[in-house]
Short mmCIF file of C-alpha atoms in Angstrom, two decimals:
data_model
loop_
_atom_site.label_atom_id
_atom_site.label_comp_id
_atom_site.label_asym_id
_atom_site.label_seq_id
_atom_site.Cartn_x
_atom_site.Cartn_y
_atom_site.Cartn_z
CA UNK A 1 0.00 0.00 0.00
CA UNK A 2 1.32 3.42 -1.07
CA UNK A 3 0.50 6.61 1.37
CA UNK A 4 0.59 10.18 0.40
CA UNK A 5 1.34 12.96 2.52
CA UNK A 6 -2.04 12.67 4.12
CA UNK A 7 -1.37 9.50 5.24
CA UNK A 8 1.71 9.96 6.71
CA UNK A 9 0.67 13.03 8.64
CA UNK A 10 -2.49 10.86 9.92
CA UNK A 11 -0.31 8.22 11.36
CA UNK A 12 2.78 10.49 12.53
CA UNK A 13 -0.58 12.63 14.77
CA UNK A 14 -1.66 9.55 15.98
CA UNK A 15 1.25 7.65 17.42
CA UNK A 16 1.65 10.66 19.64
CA UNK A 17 -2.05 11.70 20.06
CA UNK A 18 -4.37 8.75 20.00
CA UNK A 19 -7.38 10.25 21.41
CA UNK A 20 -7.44 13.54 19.11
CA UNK A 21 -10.91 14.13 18.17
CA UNK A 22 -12.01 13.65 14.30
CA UNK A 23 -12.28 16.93 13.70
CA UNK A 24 -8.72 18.22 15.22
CA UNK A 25 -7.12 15.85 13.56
CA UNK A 26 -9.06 16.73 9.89
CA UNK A 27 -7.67 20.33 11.27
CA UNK A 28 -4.25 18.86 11.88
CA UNK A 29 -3.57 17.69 8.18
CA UNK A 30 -6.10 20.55 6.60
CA UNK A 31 -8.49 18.36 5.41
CA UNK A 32 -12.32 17.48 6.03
CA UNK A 33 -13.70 15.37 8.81
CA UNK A 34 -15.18 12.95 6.26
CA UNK A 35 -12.46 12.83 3.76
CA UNK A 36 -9.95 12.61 6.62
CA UNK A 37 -11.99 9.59 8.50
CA UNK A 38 -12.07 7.69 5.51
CA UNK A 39 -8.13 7.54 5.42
CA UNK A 40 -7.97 6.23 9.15
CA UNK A 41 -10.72 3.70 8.59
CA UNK A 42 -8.58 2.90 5.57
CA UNK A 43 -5.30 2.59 7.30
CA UNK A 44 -7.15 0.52 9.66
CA UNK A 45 -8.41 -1.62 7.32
CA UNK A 46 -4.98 -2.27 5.90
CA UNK A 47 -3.82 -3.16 9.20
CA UNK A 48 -1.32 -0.43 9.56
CA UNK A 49 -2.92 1.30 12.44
CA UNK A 50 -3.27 -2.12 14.32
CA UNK A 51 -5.11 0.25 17.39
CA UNK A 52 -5.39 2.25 19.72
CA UNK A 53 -3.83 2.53 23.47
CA UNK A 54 -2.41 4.35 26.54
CA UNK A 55 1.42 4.87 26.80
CA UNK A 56 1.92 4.12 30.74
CA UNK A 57 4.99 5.29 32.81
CA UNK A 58 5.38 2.13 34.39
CA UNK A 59 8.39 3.60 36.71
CA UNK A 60 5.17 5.74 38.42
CA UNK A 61 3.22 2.49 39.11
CA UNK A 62 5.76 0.11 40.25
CA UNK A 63 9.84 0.54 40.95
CA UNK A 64 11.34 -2.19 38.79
CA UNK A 65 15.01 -2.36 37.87
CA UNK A 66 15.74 -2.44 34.23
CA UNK A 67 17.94 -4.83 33.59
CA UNK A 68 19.79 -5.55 29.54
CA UNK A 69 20.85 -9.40 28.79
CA UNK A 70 22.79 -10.67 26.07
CA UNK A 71 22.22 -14.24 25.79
CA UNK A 72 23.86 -16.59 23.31
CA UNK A 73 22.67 -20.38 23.28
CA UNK A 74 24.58 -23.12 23.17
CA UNK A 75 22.63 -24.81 20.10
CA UNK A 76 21.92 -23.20 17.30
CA UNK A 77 18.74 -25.24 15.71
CA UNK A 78 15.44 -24.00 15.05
CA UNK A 79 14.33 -25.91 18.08
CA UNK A 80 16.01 -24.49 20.50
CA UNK A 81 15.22 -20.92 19.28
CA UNK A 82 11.61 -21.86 19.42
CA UNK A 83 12.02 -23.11 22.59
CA UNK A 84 13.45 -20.34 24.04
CA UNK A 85 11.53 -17.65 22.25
CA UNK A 86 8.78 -19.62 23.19
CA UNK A 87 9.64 -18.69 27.35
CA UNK A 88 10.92 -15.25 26.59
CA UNK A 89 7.03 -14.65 25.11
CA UNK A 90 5.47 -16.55 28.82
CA UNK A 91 7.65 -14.69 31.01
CA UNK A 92 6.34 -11.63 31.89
CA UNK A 93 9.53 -10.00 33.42
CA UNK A 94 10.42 -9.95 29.88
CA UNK A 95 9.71 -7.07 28.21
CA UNK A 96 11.43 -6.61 25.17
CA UNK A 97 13.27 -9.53 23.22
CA UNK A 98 14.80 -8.99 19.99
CA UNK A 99 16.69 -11.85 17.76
CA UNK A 100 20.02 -10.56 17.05
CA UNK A 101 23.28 -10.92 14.54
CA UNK A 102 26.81 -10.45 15.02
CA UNK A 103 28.15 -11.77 18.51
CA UNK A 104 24.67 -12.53 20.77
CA UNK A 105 21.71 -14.47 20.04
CA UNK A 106 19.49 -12.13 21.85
CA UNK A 107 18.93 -9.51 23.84
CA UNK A 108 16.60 -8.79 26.50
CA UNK A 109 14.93 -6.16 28.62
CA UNK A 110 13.75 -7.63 31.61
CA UNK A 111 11.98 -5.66 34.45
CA UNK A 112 12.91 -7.07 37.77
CA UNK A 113 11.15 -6.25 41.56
CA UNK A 114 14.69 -6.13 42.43
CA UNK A 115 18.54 -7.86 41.36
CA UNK A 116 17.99 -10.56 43.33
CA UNK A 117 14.15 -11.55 41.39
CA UNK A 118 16.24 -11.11 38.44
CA UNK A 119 18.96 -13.48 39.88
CA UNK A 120 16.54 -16.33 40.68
CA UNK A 121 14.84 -15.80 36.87
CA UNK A 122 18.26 -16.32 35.92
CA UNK A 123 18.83 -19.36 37.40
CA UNK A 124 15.72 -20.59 37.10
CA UNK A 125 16.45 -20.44 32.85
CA UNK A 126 19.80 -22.03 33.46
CA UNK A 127 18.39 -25.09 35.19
CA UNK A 128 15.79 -25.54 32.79
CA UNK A 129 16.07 -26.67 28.94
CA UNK A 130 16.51 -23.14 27.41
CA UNK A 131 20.04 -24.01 26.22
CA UNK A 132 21.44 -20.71 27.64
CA UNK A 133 25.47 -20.91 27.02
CA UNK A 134 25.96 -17.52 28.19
CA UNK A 135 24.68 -14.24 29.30
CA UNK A 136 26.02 -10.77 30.09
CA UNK A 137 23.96 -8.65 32.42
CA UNK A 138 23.73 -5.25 32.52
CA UNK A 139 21.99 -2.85 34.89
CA UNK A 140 20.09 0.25 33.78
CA UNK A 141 21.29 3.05 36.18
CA UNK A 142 20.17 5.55 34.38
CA UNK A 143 17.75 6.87 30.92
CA UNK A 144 19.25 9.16 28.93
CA UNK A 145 16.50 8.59 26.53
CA UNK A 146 13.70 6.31 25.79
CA UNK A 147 11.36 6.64 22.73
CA UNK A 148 8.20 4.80 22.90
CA UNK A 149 7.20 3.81 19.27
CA UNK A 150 8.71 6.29 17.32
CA UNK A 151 7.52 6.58 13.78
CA UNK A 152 9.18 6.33 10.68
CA UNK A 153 7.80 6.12 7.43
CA UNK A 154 9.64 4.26 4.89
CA UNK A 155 10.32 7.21 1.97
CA UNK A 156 9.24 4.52 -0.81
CA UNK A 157 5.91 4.02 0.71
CA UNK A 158 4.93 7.47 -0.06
CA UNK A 159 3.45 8.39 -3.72
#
């Protein structure tokens, strides 16, 4: 699907200001309400705006220690990354958990009550089947920045 500037405006709004009305956001990109509708039910449709949802500041609601993991398993078979991915997508300490290249299989953001929760969901992984060879912890003392889903339009999907 190909998106003009419309488009693009429409979806750059609302990643940052879900709940704008109809008619500010018609305002917004200087078109009208029913025109401007259309394109959102149509980006909907498409599946590009997949919907629609509150960004909570979870460090307001709970104090959990960010914690960064490289972990590299010790087989490299489609089983064993299933496997794993497989407990990375049950545990809920686990919030972010992206496949990597180079020197790491993966790396994780987990969000621990404290170290020592994170210790004992450490060990708890090496004593089970997850194939874990190695890991590398390290301990978020500080944000310098954190961008929750920034938007970025890919330049050839625009006409």
């Amino acid at each position: 699907m190909r998106l003009d500037r419309y488009d693009t405006k429409i979806l750059q709004i609302l990643s940052t200001q879900g709940r704008i009305t109809k008619s500010h956001l018609a305002e917004a990109i200087n078109l009208s309400i029913s025109p401007c509708w259309e394109r959102v039910k149509r980006l909907e449709e498409a599946g590009i705006i997949e919907g629609y949802g509150a960004k909570i500041n979870p460090s307001i609601l709970s104090k959990k220690t960010p914690v960064l993991v490289e972990v590299t398993l010790g087989k490299h078979d489609a089983a064993s990354f299933k496997r794993f991915e497989q407990a990375m997508q049950e545990c809920p300490e686990v919030a972010d958990c992206f496949a990597t290249g180079g020197g790491v299989d993966y790396i994780l953001r987990v969000m621990a009550q404290d170290i020592d929760q994170y210790q004992r969901l450490i060990d708890s992984w090496l004593m089970s089947d997850l194939e874990i060879e190695r890991y590398y912890t390290y301990i978020v003392t500080k944000t310098i920045k954190h961008q929750r889903d920034a938007l970025e339009i890919d330049e050839n999907l625009i006409r």
